[in-house]
Coordinates of C-alpha atoms in Angstrom, one line a residue:
Chain A
M248 CA -3.4 -19.2 193.9
K249 CA -4.1 -17.0 191.1
L250 CA -4.9 -13.3 192.0
F251 CA -8.3 -13.7 190.4
T252 CA -9.2 -16.7 192.3
R253 CA -8.0 -15.2 195.7
Y254 CA -9.8 -11.9 195.0
N255 CA -13.1 -13.9 194.2
R256 CA -12.8 -16.0 197.1
I257 CA -12.5 -13.2 199.6
L258 CA -15.2 -11.3 197.8
I259 CA -17.7 -14.3 198.0
I260 CA -16.8 -15.1 201.6
I261 CA -17.3 -11.5 202.7
S262 CA -20.5 -11.0 200.5
L263 CA -22.0 -14.2 201.9
F264 CA -21.2 -13.4 205.3
G265 CA -22.8 -9.8 205.0
L266 CA -25.8 -11.1 203.3
L267 CA -26.4 -13.6 206.0
L268 CA -25.9 -11.0 208.6
I269 CA -28.2 -8.4 207.0
G270 CA -30.7 -11.0 206.1
F271 CA -30.9 -12.2 209.7
L272 CA -31.1 -8.6 211.0
F273 CA -33.8 -7.8 208.5
Y274 CA -35.6 -10.9 209.5
R275 CA -35.4 -10.0 213.2
M276 CA -36.7 -6.4 212.4
L277 CA -39.6 -7.7 210.4
V278 CA -40.5 -10.3 213.1
Y279 CA -40.3 -7.5 215.9
Y280 CA -42.4 -5.3 213.9
L281 CA -45.0 -7.7 213.3
D282 CA -45.0 -8.9 216.9
Q283 CA -45.6 -5.3 217.8
Q284 CA -48.4 -5.1 215.4
I285 CA -50.0 -8.3 216.9
D286 CA -49.4 -7.0 220.3
H287 CA -51.3 -3.8 219.4
D288 CA -54.2 -5.9 218.0
L289 CA -54.2 -8.0 221.2
V290 CA -54.7 -4.7 223.2
E291 CA -57.5 -3.7 221.0
E292 CA -59.1 -7.2 221.7
V293 CA -58.7 -6.5 225.4
M294 CA -60.4 -3.3 225.0
E295 CA -63.2 -5.1 223.2
V296 CA -63.3 -7.7 226.1
K297 CA -63.7 -4.6 228.5
E298 CA -66.3 -3.2 226.2
Y299 CA -68.3 -6.3 226.2
S300 CA -67.9 -6.7 230.0
A301 CA -69.4 -3.4 230.5
K302 CA -72.5 -4.6 228.8
G303 CA -72.3 -7.8 231.0
N304 CA -71.1 -10.1 228.2
F305 CA -68.0 -12.2 227.8
Y306 CA -66.5 -11.3 224.3
Q307 CA -65.8 -14.1 221.9
P308 CA -64.0 -13.5 218.6
H309 CA -65.3 -14.9 215.3
E310 CA -64.0 -18.2 214.3
F311 CA -62.3 -16.9 211.3
E312 CA -60.1 -14.3 213.0
D313 CA -57.6 -16.9 214.3
L314 CA -58.1 -15.5 217.8
V315 CA -58.8 -17.2 221.0
V316 CA -60.0 -15.6 224.3
Q317 CA -59.8 -17.5 227.3
Y318 CA -61.3 -16.5 230.8
K319 CA -60.2 -18.1 233.9
K320 CA -61.6 -17.2 237.3
I321 CA -58.9 -15.8 239.9
E322 CA -59.0 -14.7 243.5
K323 CA -57.9 -11.2 243.1
A324 CA -57.2 -9.2 239.9
N325 CA -53.7 -7.5 239.9
P326 CA -54.0 -4.9 237.0
S327 CA -51.0 -6.1 235.0
S328 CA -50.5 -7.5 231.5
S329 CA -47.7 -9.6 229.8
Y330 CA -46.9 -10.5 226.2
G331 CA -45.3 -13.6 225.0
D332 CA -44.8 -16.3 222.2
T333 CA -46.7 -19.6 222.6
L334 CA -48.0 -22.4 220.7
F335 CA -51.8 -23.1 220.5
Y336 CA -54.2 -25.5 218.8
N337 CA -56.2 -24.1 216.0
P338 CA -59.3 -25.8 216.3
L339 CA -60.4 -24.5 213.0
K340 CA -57.3 -25.7 211.0
H341 CA -56.7 -28.7 213.4
R342 CA -53.0 -28.0 213.9
K343 CA -50.7 -26.3 216.1
E344 CA -49.6 -22.9 215.3
T345 CA -47.3 -20.4 216.7
A346 CA -49.0 -17.5 218.3
R347 CA -48.8 -14.3 220.4
Y348 CA -50.6 -14.0 223.7
L349 CA -51.5 -11.4 225.9
K350 CA -52.3 -12.2 229.5
T351 CA -54.1 -9.7 231.7
E352 CA -56.1 -9.7 234.8
L353 CA -59.3 -7.7 234.9
E354 CA -62.6 -7.2 236.9
L355 CA -65.1 -8.6 234.5
V356 CA -68.9 -8.4 235.3
G357 CA -67.7 -7.9 238.9
Q358 CA -65.4 -10.9 239.0
P359 CA -61.7 -11.1 238.8
Y360 CA -60.6 -12.8 235.8
C361 CA -57.4 -13.9 234.0
V362 CA -57.9 -13.2 230.4
L363 CA -55.7 -14.7 227.8
V364 CA -55.9 -13.5 224.3
I365 CA -54.1 -15.6 221.8
A366 CA -53.7 -14.4 218.2
S367 CA -52.1 -16.9 215.5
K368 CA -49.0 -15.7 214.0
F369 CA -49.2 -18.1 211.1
E370 CA -50.5 -15.7 208.6
R371 CA -48.0 -13.1 209.5
Q372 CA -45.1 -15.5 209.4
E373 CA -46.1 -16.4 205.8
Q374 CA -46.0 -12.8 205.0
I375 CA -42.5 -12.5 206.5
R376 CA -41.4 -15.4 204.5
N377 CA -42.8 -13.8 201.3
I378 CA -41.1 -10.5 202.1
C379 CA -37.9 -12.0 202.7
L380 CA -38.1 -14.0 199.5
I381 CA -39.2 -11.1 197.5
I382 CA -36.1 -9.1 198.8
L383 CA -33.7 -12.0 198.8
I384 CA -34.0 -13.4 195.3
P385 CA -33.2 -10.1 193.4
V386 CA -30.4 -9.6 195.9
M387 CA -29.0 -13.0 195.1
L388 CA -29.5 -12.3 191.4
L389 CA -27.6 -8.9 191.7
F390 CA -24.8 -10.6 193.5
A391 CA -24.4 -13.3 190.9
L392 CA -24.4 -10.5 188.2
V393 CA -21.8 -8.6 190.0
L394 CA -19.7 -11.8 190.3
L395 CA -20.0 -12.3 186.5
V396 CA -19.2 -8.8 185.6
N397 CA -16.2 -8.9 187.9
R398 CA -15.0 -12.1 186.2
I399 CA -15.2 -10.7 182.8
L400 CA -13.9 -7.5 183.7
L401 CA -11.0 -8.7 185.6
K402 CA -10.1 -11.2 182.9
K403 CA -10.1 -8.3 180.4
I404 CA -8.1 -6.0 182.6
W405 CA -5.5 -8.9 183.3
T406 CA -5.2 -9.9 179.8
P407 CA -2.4 -7.6 178.8
F408 CA -0.8 -8.4 182.1
E409 CA -0.8 -12.1 181.2
Q410 CA 0.5 -11.1 177.8
L411 CA 3.4 -9.1 179.5
L412 CA 4.2 -12.1 181.7
K413 CA 4.5 -14.3 178.6
N414 CA 6.7 -11.9 177.1
I415 CA 8.9 -11.7 180.0
T416 CA 9.2 -15.4 180.1
A417 CA 10.1 -15.5 176.5
F418 CA 12.7 -12.7 176.9
N419 CA 16.1 -14.4 176.7
I420 CA 19.3 -12.7 177.1
N421 CA 21.2 -14.6 174.6
H422 CA 18.6 -14.0 171.9
E423 CA 18.6 -11.2 169.4
R424 CA 14.8 -10.4 170.1
P425 CA 14.3 -7.6 172.6
Y426 CA 11.6 -7.7 175.3
E427 CA 8.4 -7.0 173.5
P428 CA 6.4 -4.2 175.3
V429 CA 2.5 -4.6 175.6
E430 CA -0.3 -2.1 175.0
M431 CA -1.6 -1.4 178.5
P432 CA -4.7 0.4 179.2
V433 CA -4.3 0.4 182.9
A434 CA -1.8 3.0 184.3
E435 CA 0.0 0.6 186.8
F436 CA 0.5 -1.9 184.1
R437 CA 1.7 0.6 181.8
Q438 CA 4.2 1.5 184.2
L439 CA 5.4 -2.0 184.9
N440 CA 5.7 -2.4 181.2
K441 CA 7.8 0.8 180.9
V442 CA 10.0 -0.4 183.8
L443 CA 10.4 -3.7 182.1
V444 CA 11.4 -2.3 178.8
E445 CA 14.0 -0.1 180.5
L446 CA 15.3 -3.1 182.6
S447 CA 15.5 -5.5 179.8
G448 CA 17.5 -2.9 177.7
K449 CA 19.7 -2.3 180.6
V450 CA 20.3 -6.1 181.1
K451 CA 20.8 -6.7 177.5
S452 CA 23.5 -3.8 177.1
D453 CA 25.2 -4.7 180.4
Y454 CA 25.4 -8.3 179.1
N455 CA 26.7 -7.1 175.9
E456 CA 29.3 -5.3 177.4
I457 CA 30.3 -8.2 179.5
K458 CA 30.6 -10.2 176.3
L459 CA 32.5 -7.5 174.6
F460 CA 34.8 -7.3 177.6
T461 CA 35.4 -11.1 177.7
E462 CA 36.0 -11.0 174.0
N463 CA 38.6 -8.1 174.1
A464 CA 40.2 -9.4 177.3
S465 CA 40.7 -12.9 175.7
H466 CA 41.9 -11.3 172.4
E467 CA 44.4 -9.0 174.3
M468 CA 45.9 -12.1 176.1
M469 CA 46.5 -14.0 172.7
T470 CA 49.3 -11.7 171.8
P471 CA 51.5 -12.0 175.0
L472 CA 50.8 -15.8 174.9
A473 CA 52.0 -15.8 171.4
V474 CA 55.2 -14.0 172.7
I475 CA 55.5 -16.7 175.4
N476 CA 55.0 -19.5 173.0
S477 CA 57.5 -18.2 170.4
K478 CA 60.2 -17.5 173.1
L479 CA 59.8 -21.1 174.2
D480 CA 60.1 -22.5 170.6
N481 CA 63.3 -20.6 170.3
M482 CA 64.5 -21.6 173.7
L483 CA 64.1 -25.1 172.6
Q484 CA 66.6 -24.7 169.8
S485 CA 69.3 -23.8 172.2
N486 CA 72.0 -26.6 172.4
V487 CA 72.9 -25.9 176.1
L488 CA 69.6 -27.1 177.6
G489 CA 69.8 -29.9 180.2
K490 CA 67.3 -32.5 181.3
E491 CA 65.8 -30.2 183.9
D492 CA 65.6 -27.4 181.6
G493 CA 63.7 -29.9 179.2
E494 CA 61.3 -30.6 182.0
T495 CA 60.7 -27.0 182.8
L496 CA 60.0 -26.3 179.2
V497 CA 57.4 -29.1 179.0
E498 CA 55.7 -27.5 182.0
L499 CA 55.7 -24.1 180.4
Y500 CA 54.3 -25.5 177.2
K501 CA 51.5 -27.2 179.0
A502 CA 50.6 -24.0 181.0
T503 CA 50.8 -22.0 178.0
S504 CA 48.7 -24.3 176.1
R505 CA 46.0 -24.5 178.8
L506 CA 45.8 -20.8 179.0
T507 CA 45.4 -20.5 175.1
K508 CA 42.8 -23.2 175.3
L509 CA 41.0 -21.3 178.1
N510 CA 41.0 -18.2 176.1
Q511 CA 39.8 -19.9 173.0
S512 CA 37.0 -21.5 174.9
L513 CA 35.9 -18.2 176.3
L514 CA 35.9 -16.7 172.7
L515 CA 34.0 -19.6 171.5
L516 CA 31.5 -19.2 174.2
V517 CA 31.1 -15.4 173.2
K518 CA 31.0 -16.4 169.5
I519 CA 28.2 -19.0 170.1
D520 CA 26.3 -16.4 172.2
N521 CA 26.6 -13.8 169.4
N522 CA 25.4 -16.3 167.0
L523 CA 28.4 -15.9 164.6
L524 CA 28.4 -19.6 163.5
Q525 CA 25.2 -20.0 161.4
D526 CA 26.4 -22.0 158.6
E527 CA 23.3 -24.1 158.5
E528 CA 23.6 -27.2 156.3
Q529 CA 22.5 -30.8 156.0
I530 CA 25.0 -32.9 157.9
N531 CA 25.3 -36.6 158.2
L532 CA 26.0 -37.2 161.9
K533 CA 26.9 -40.7 161.3
S534 CA 29.9 -39.9 159.1
L535 CA 30.8 -36.9 161.3
I536 CA 31.0 -39.2 164.4
E537 CA 33.0 -41.8 162.5
E538 CA 35.3 -39.3 161.2
K539 CA 35.7 -37.8 164.7
Q540 CA 36.4 -41.2 166.2
V541 CA 39.3 -41.6 163.8
Y542 CA 40.4 -38.1 164.7
F543 CA 40.6 -39.2 168.4
Q544 CA 41.9 -42.7 167.7
E545 CA 45.3 -42.2 169.2
L546 CA 43.9 -41.0 172.4
I547 CA 41.4 -43.7 172.6
S548 CA 43.7 -46.5 171.9
E549 CA 46.5 -45.0 173.9
R550 CA 44.5 -45.5 177.0
N551 CA 43.1 -48.8 175.9
I552 CA 39.5 -47.7 175.9
T553 CA 36.9 -49.7 174.0
V554 CA 34.4 -48.0 172.1
E555 CA 31.0 -49.5 171.3
S556 CA 28.9 -47.6 168.8
T557 CA 25.6 -48.2 167.2
L558 CA 25.0 -45.4 164.7
A559 CA 22.0 -45.0 162.6
D560 CA 22.2 -43.2 159.3
V561 CA 20.9 -39.7 160.5
S562 CA 21.2 -36.4 158.8
I563 CA 20.1 -33.1 160.5
S564 CA 20.2 -29.5 159.3
A565 CA 22.5 -27.6 161.6
S566 CA 25.5 -25.4 161.8
R567 CA 28.6 -27.6 160.8
S568 CA 31.0 -25.6 162.9
L569 CA 28.8 -25.9 165.9
L570 CA 28.2 -29.7 165.4
E571 CA 31.8 -30.3 165.0
I572 CA 32.7 -28.5 168.2
L573 CA 29.8 -30.5 169.8
I574 CA 31.0 -33.8 168.8
N575 CA 34.7 -32.8 169.6
N576 CA 33.7 -32.0 173.0
L577 CA 31.6 -35.0 173.6
F578 CA 34.7 -37.1 172.6
S579 CA 37.1 -35.1 174.6
N580 CA 34.9 -35.2 177.7
V581 CA 34.3 -39.2 177.4
I582 CA 38.0 -39.8 176.9
R583 CA 39.4 -37.3 179.4
H584 CA 37.2 -38.4 182.3
N585 CA 37.7 -42.1 181.5
Y586 CA 40.1 -44.5 183.2
D587 CA 42.7 -46.6 181.2
G588 CA 40.9 -49.6 179.9
G589 CA 37.5 -48.1 180.3
K590 CA 34.5 -48.1 178.0
I591 CA 32.8 -45.6 175.8
E592 CA 29.3 -46.1 174.5
I593 CA 28.2 -44.2 171.4
S594 CA 24.6 -44.3 170.1
L595 CA 23.1 -42.3 167.4
E596 CA 19.2 -42.6 166.8
T597 CA 16.9 -40.5 164.7
D598 CA 16.3 -38.1 167.4
K599 CA 19.2 -38.4 169.8
I600 CA 22.8 -38.7 170.4
V601 CA 24.1 -40.7 173.5
F602 CA 27.6 -40.6 174.6
A603 CA 28.4 -42.6 177.8
N604 CA 31.6 -43.3 179.5
T605 CA 33.0 -45.2 182.4
G606 CA 34.9 -42.9 184.9
H607 CA 36.7 -42.5 188.2
N608 CA 33.8 -40.3 189.7
K609 CA 30.4 -41.5 190.9
A610 CA 27.2 -39.7 189.7
L611 CA 27.9 -35.9 189.1
D612 CA 25.4 -33.2 190.1
P613 CA 23.4 -32.8 186.9
E614 CA 22.6 -29.1 188.1
K615 CA 26.2 -28.1 188.2
I616 CA 28.2 -29.9 185.5
F617 CA 27.3 -27.6 182.7
D618 CA 28.2 -24.5 184.8
R619 CA 31.2 -22.6 183.4
F620 CA 34.6 -23.6 185.5
Y621 CA 32.9 -26.5 187.1
K622 CA 35.3 -29.3 187.2
D623 CA 36.9 -31.7 189.7
N624 CA 40.2 -31.0 190.9
A625 CA 42.0 -33.9 189.1
S626 CA 40.9 -32.7 185.6
E627 CA 43.4 -30.7 183.7
G628 CA 40.8 -29.4 181.3
T629 CA 39.6 -25.9 181.1
G630 CA 36.3 -26.4 182.8
L631 CA 34.5 -25.0 179.9
G632 CA 34.0 -27.8 177.6
L633 CA 30.5 -29.0 179.1
A634 CA 29.5 -25.3 179.3
I635 CA 30.2 -25.0 175.5
L636 CA 28.2 -28.2 174.9
K637 CA 25.3 -26.7 176.9
Q638 CA 25.6 -23.4 175.0
I639 CA 25.6 -25.1 171.6
C640 CA 22.6 -27.2 172.7
N641 CA 20.8 -23.8 173.7
R642 CA 21.7 -22.1 170.6
Q643 CA 20.5 -25.2 168.4
R644 CA 17.5 -25.9 170.7
Y645 CA 18.5 -29.4 171.5
Q646 CA 18.0 -30.8 174.9
L647 CA 21.0 -31.9 176.8
D648 CA 20.8 -34.3 179.7
Y649 CA 23.2 -35.9 181.9
S650 CA 22.4 -39.2 183.9
Y651 CA 24.4 -41.8 185.7
H652 CA 23.4 -45.5 185.8
Q653 CA 25.3 -48.7 185.6
D654 CA 28.5 -47.1 186.1
L655 CA 28.2 -44.9 183.0
H656 CA 28.3 -41.2 182.9
T657 CA 25.6 -40.5 180.2
F658 CA 25.1 -37.6 178.1
T659 CA 22.0 -37.4 175.9
I660 CA 21.3 -34.8 173.4
T661 CA 17.8 -34.9 171.9
F662 CA 17.2 -32.9 168.7
N663 CA 14.1 -31.1 167.8
H664 CA 13.0 -30.9 171.4
Q665 CA 10.0 -28.7 171.5
Chain B
M35 CA 64.0 -16.5 151.2
K36 CA 63.1 -12.9 152.0
I37 CA 60.4 -12.5 154.5
L38 CA 58.9 -9.2 155.8
I39 CA 57.5 -9.6 159.2
I40 CA 54.7 -6.9 160.0
E41 CA 54.1 -7.2 163.7
D42 CA 53.7 -4.4 166.2
E43 CA 54.6 -6.7 169.2
L44 CA 58.2 -6.5 169.2
G45 CA 58.8 -9.6 171.4
L46 CA 57.0 -11.7 168.9
Q47 CA 58.6 -10.0 166.0
R48 CA 62.0 -10.6 167.2
S49 CA 61.3 -14.4 168.1
I50 CA 60.0 -14.9 164.5
A51 CA 62.9 -13.3 163.0
Q52 CA 65.2 -15.5 165.1
Y53 CA 63.6 -18.7 164.4
L54 CA 63.4 -17.9 160.5
T55 CA 66.9 -16.4 160.1
C56 CA 68.6 -19.6 161.3
E57 CA 66.9 -21.1 158.4
G58 CA 69.1 -19.2 156.1
N59 CA 66.1 -16.8 155.4
L60 CA 66.6 -13.1 155.3
C61 CA 64.1 -11.2 157.6
S62 CA 62.9 -7.6 157.4
M63 CA 60.7 -6.1 160.0
A64 CA 58.2 -3.5 160.2
S65 CA 56.3 -2.6 163.4
N66 CA 53.5 -0.3 161.9
Y67 CA 51.6 0.5 158.8
A68 CA 53.9 3.4 157.5
E69 CA 57.0 1.4 158.0
A70 CA 55.5 -1.6 156.4
L71 CA 54.3 0.3 153.3
D72 CA 57.9 2.0 153.1
R73 CA 59.4 -1.5 152.9
L74 CA 57.0 -2.8 150.5
N75 CA 57.7 0.1 148.2
S76 CA 61.3 -0.6 148.4
Y77 CA 61.8 -4.3 148.2
D78 CA 60.5 -7.5 147.0
Y79 CA 60.0 -10.4 149.3
D80 CA 59.0 -14.1 149.1
C81 CA 56.6 -14.1 151.8
I82 CA 54.9 -11.4 154.1
L83 CA 53.8 -12.0 157.6
L84 CA 50.9 -9.5 158.4
D85 CA 49.5 -8.6 161.7
L86 CA 46.0 -7.2 161.2
T87 CA 46.0 -4.9 164.1
L88 CA 48.7 -2.2 163.6
P89 CA 49.0 1.0 165.7
D90 CA 48.5 3.3 162.8
G91 CA 46.3 1.2 160.4
E92 CA 44.6 -1.9 159.5
G93 CA 46.5 -4.8 158.0
L94 CA 43.7 -5.5 155.6
Q95 CA 44.5 -2.2 154.0
L96 CA 48.1 -3.4 153.3
L97 CA 46.5 -6.5 151.8
N98 CA 44.4 -4.3 149.6
Y99 CA 47.4 -2.4 148.5
L100 CA 49.5 -5.5 147.6
K101 CA 46.5 -6.7 145.4
R102 CA 46.2 -3.4 143.7
M103 CA 49.9 -3.6 143.0
N104 CA 49.7 -7.1 141.8
R105 CA 52.4 -8.2 143.9
P106 CA 53.4 -11.8 143.8
E107 CA 54.4 -12.3 147.4
G108 CA 52.7 -14.8 149.5
V109 CA 50.8 -13.3 152.4
I110 CA 50.2 -15.1 155.8
I111 CA 48.0 -13.2 158.2
I112 CA 49.0 -13.6 161.9
S113 CA 46.4 -12.3 164.3
A114 CA 44.8 -12.9 167.5
R115 CA 41.3 -12.2 166.0
N116 CA 40.1 -15.4 164.9
S117 CA 36.3 -14.5 164.1
L118 CA 35.1 -16.6 161.1
D119 CA 34.3 -13.3 159.2
Q120 CA 37.7 -11.8 159.4
K121 CA 39.3 -14.9 158.2
I122 CA 37.1 -15.1 155.1
E123 CA 37.7 -11.4 154.6
G124 CA 41.4 -11.8 154.8
L125 CA 41.5 -14.6 152.6
S126 CA 39.2 -13.2 150.0
L127 CA 41.4 -10.1 149.9
G128 CA 44.1 -12.4 148.6
A129 CA 45.9 -13.7 151.7
D130 CA 47.4 -17.1 151.2
D131 CA 46.9 -18.4 154.8
Y132 CA 45.7 -17.4 158.2
L133 CA 47.4 -18.1 161.5
I134 CA 45.9 -17.5 164.8
K135 CA 48.0 -16.3 167.7
P136 CA 49.4 -18.0 169.6
F137 CA 51.1 -20.2 167.3
H138 CA 54.2 -22.4 167.2
L139 CA 57.0 -21.1 165.2
S140 CA 57.5 -24.4 163.6
E141 CA 53.9 -24.1 162.5
L142 CA 54.5 -20.8 161.0
N143 CA 57.6 -22.0 159.2
A144 CA 55.8 -24.9 157.6
R145 CA 53.0 -22.7 156.5
I146 CA 55.5 -20.2 154.9
L147 CA 57.2 -23.0 153.1
A148 CA 53.7 -24.3 151.8
V149 CA 52.8 -20.8 150.7
V150 CA 56.1 -20.0 148.9
R151 CA 56.0 -23.5 147.2
R152 CA 52.6 -23.0 146.2
K153 CA 53.5 -19.6 144.7
S154 CA 56.7 -20.5 142.9
A155 CA 56.4 -20.3 139.3
N156 CA 58.1 -23.5 138.1
G157 CA 55.6 -25.7 139.7
D158 CA 58.1 -28.1 141.2
R159 CA 55.9 -29.2 144.0
H160 CA 58.1 -31.6 145.9
I161 CA 60.6 -31.3 148.6
E162 CA 63.7 -33.5 149.0
F163 CA 65.8 -34.3 151.8
N164 CA 68.8 -36.5 150.9
E165 CA 67.2 -39.8 149.8
I166 CA 63.7 -38.7 150.8
R167 CA 61.5 -37.1 148.4
I168 CA 58.1 -35.8 149.4
D169 CA 55.5 -35.2 146.4
L170 CA 53.1 -32.5 147.6
D171 CA 50.5 -33.2 145.0
A172 CA 50.4 -36.9 145.0
K173 CA 51.0 -37.0 148.8
E174 CA 53.6 -39.5 148.3
V175 CA 56.7 -40.3 150.0
L176 CA 59.6 -41.8 148.0
V177 CA 62.8 -43.1 149.6
S178 CA 65.3 -43.6 146.8
G179 CA 62.7 -43.7 144.3
N180 CA 60.6 -46.2 146.1
S181 CA 57.1 -45.4 147.3
V182 CA 56.5 -45.5 151.0
Y183 CA 52.9 -45.9 152.2
M184 CA 52.1 -43.4 154.9
T185 CA 48.7 -42.6 156.5
K186 CA 47.5 -38.9 156.2
K187 CA 48.6 -38.1 159.6
E188 CA 52.1 -39.6 159.2
F189 CA 52.4 -37.8 155.9
D190 CA 51.5 -34.5 157.6
L191 CA 53.8 -35.1 160.3
L192 CA 56.8 -36.0 158.2
L193 CA 56.1 -32.9 156.1
Y194 CA 56.1 -30.8 159.0
F195 CA 59.4 -32.3 160.3
V196 CA 61.1 -31.9 157.0
A197 CA 60.0 -28.3 156.7
N198 CA 61.5 -27.6 160.1
K199 CA 64.6 -29.5 159.6
G200 CA 67.3 -29.0 162.0
K201 CA 64.8 -27.5 164.5
V202 CA 63.6 -29.0 167.8
I203 CA 59.9 -29.4 167.5
S204 CA 58.1 -29.8 170.9
K205 CA 55.4 -32.6 171.2
S206 CA 52.7 -29.9 171.8
A207 CA 53.6 -28.2 168.5
A208 CA 53.5 -31.6 166.7
V209 CA 50.0 -32.5 168.2
E210 CA 48.6 -29.1 167.5
H211 CA 49.9 -29.3 163.9
I212 CA 48.0 -32.7 163.4
W213 CA 45.0 -32.3 165.5
G214 CA 44.5 -28.5 165.3
D215 CA 43.4 -26.7 168.4
D216 CA 39.9 -28.0 168.2
A217 CA 40.8 -31.0 170.1
D218 CA 41.4 -30.3 173.8
M219 CA 44.4 -32.4 174.2
A220 CA 46.6 -30.3 176.4
D221 CA 47.1 -33.0 178.9
S222 CA 48.4 -35.8 176.8
F223 CA 50.9 -35.4 174.0
D224 CA 52.8 -38.6 174.4
F225 CA 50.8 -40.5 171.8
I226 CA 52.7 -38.5 169.2
Y227 CA 55.5 -40.8 170.0
T228 CA 53.7 -43.8 168.4
H229 CA 53.5 -41.9 165.2
I230 CA 57.1 -40.9 165.1
K231 CA 58.1 -44.5 165.8
N232 CA 55.9 -45.7 162.9
I233 CA 57.3 -43.0 160.5
R234 CA 60.8 -43.9 161.5
K235 CA 60.1 -47.6 161.0
K236 CA 58.6 -47.0 157.6
L237 CA 61.5 -44.8 156.4
T238 CA 64.4 -47.1 157.6
D239 CA 62.5 -50.1 156.3
A240 CA 62.6 -48.5 153.0
G241 CA 66.2 -48.0 153.3
S242 CA 66.4 -44.5 154.5
R243 CA 68.6 -43.3 157.4
D244 CA 67.1 -42.4 160.5
Y245 CA 67.0 -38.7 160.8
F246 CA 64.6 -38.3 163.8
H247 CA 66.3 -37.6 167.2
S248 CA 64.4 -37.3 170.4
V249 CA 65.5 -34.2 172.4
Y250 CA 65.2 -33.7 176.2
G251 CA 62.2 -35.9 176.2
I252 CA 60.2 -32.7 175.2
G253 CA 60.3 -33.1 171.4
Y254 CA 61.9 -34.2 168.3
K255 CA 64.4 -32.9 165.7
F256 CA 64.7 -34.0 162.0
T257 CA 68.3 -33.6 161.1
E258 CA 71.3 -35.0 159.3
V259 CA 73.4 -37.1 161.8

C-alpha cells in the first residue's frame, strides 16, 4: 500500500468516526436542551391550569398550540409530577406525533385530579434536524476540502521523493552515470538524498577498487604463469623424459592453461565492466556464426555432434569484439556441455539468437547458471563462460534467457529488448 | 640471429634464452631499462623482445627511442597487459608484434621468425626444409616443386612446426596457435591429432619424407629422421 493511500485511509476512518461521535453527542445535547425547554413550557402550562382552577375553570389550550391537557379524576392527589416521552394523536393534523408529557396530580376545584399535559415535539424536531443540517453540511464540505488539499499537497511534497526513487532504481554500479541527486525542499528528504549521494559514491569507488584489484591480481599472476609455461616448454625439449614424465607434463600444461584461462576470463569481465570494448560497427551475424562454426568444426566433429542451424540474414550494430566473444562462448558452451553424438540447434532471427544443446544434465537453475563460478563438478571450464555471456548481454542491453524443454538446454538472446 | 631479451622476470628471461639459443641464435639479456638502453647503444640485433613494465621505466619509451634512432630491428612486445589500448599504442609506436603472457615459447619462436622474415631486405619470403618449400606470400606449400593443397589451418600448423623444427611442440601450444585463446578448449587437445595426420598424409603423398614424430603422447616434433 502506498504511504499516501495508507495515510488517507487512516485519516478518513478516524475523521468519519470522530464526526459520527461528535454529531451524535451534538444531537443528544440539542435534544436534551429542547426537552428541557419543553418541560419548562409544560410546567408553565400546569401553572396556567392551576390559575384557571383557582377561578373555578378547567384550562384548555388553543388548538393551534399543539398542546393537549387531559384531566382524570382520582381518589387522592399525591403532590408529584413526572416527565416523559410519548406518542400522541394530533387531532388537528390527523397523525401521530412524538411528544413530551408532564403528569401531575392536583386538587382542582376541590377535587383530586391527575393532569396530563402533552406537548408535541414535532416542530422542535424539525428545528433540530435543520440545525444539524446547517452545521453538518459545511463540516462535510470542509472535510472534503481538507482531503483534497491533503492530496494535492502530499503529491507535491512526494514528487521529489518519487524522482529520488526513480534515480536510485536507475543507478547502476556498472554504468558510468553516477546517482543523480534531486532538488529537495523537505529537510528529511534532503538528508536522504545527501546520504544516497554519499552512499552511491562510496559503493562506486569500492566497486572500482575491487575491479582494479581483480585486474591487478590477474595481471600479476600472468608473469608467474608465463614462467611456468616457458619452463614446461623447455622441459619438454629434454631427451630423457619418460612416459610418466610426459603424462605429468600434460597435466601441468592443462592446469596452467586453465589458470591462464581463468585469469583471462576475469580480466575480460573487468574489461567489459569498464566498457573498454566499444568498437561499435555493423556486423553480419549470419556470417559471424558461420565463421565460428568452421572455427569450432574440429571440436564438433570430434564428438560426433550434429548441428542444425537456420540462420536468417541478420545484421546488427554492436561491438565486434564483444559479439565475437559472445558467439565463441555460446559455441564453447553448447559443445562443452554436450554428450558425444549429441545435437546443437542454432537459430538466428531478426530479433534473437537461439543456441540449444542436448546434455547430460537435466534442467539447470536459471537463477544461478549465470553466476560467476557456477558450474557442475564434471565441468573443466572456468565457470565464467556464462557469466561473461550475461555481462556482454547486460552491456549491449540484450536479454539473455535460459530454458529447458524437450531435452534441450536453450539459451536465447533477444536484441533491442526494451 | 641476434636477439635481445628485455624482461625483468629472470625466470622467464632465462627460459626464453634457453629455448632460443638451441636454435643457433645468439641471445643477449637485459633486466631493466638502463641495461636495455646500454645494450641497444652498443649492438645491433635482428629482433628485440620487449617487456613493457620494467622496474626503472616504461618499455614504450624504449620503443620510442628505437623509432627515433630509425633502428631496423624487429620488436615484439611481451606483456601481461592485454588491454586493447595498450596493444594499439604499442603497435602504432612501431612494434611488429604483440604477445600476451603467458605464451608458449614455440609461439614466440614462430613470431620472431615471421617478424625477422618480414623485415629482411631481400624480400625472400619463403622457408625451405629439405624438399618442402613454404611460400609465405602465396600461402602455398611445395614438395619438390609440386604444389600441395592445404587448408588454412593445416598451412598455419605446418609453418608453426617448421619454424620450430627440432623442438617438441605440445598439443596445447599447437591448439593455441591455431585457435588463439578466445576458444575455451583447455579440456580437449586431441583433435590436433587429426590435423597432423592430414598434413603428414598430404606431404608424404606428394613425395616428401615424414618429418613428424609423436613425443611421449604429449606433443609432436618436426625434425629430420
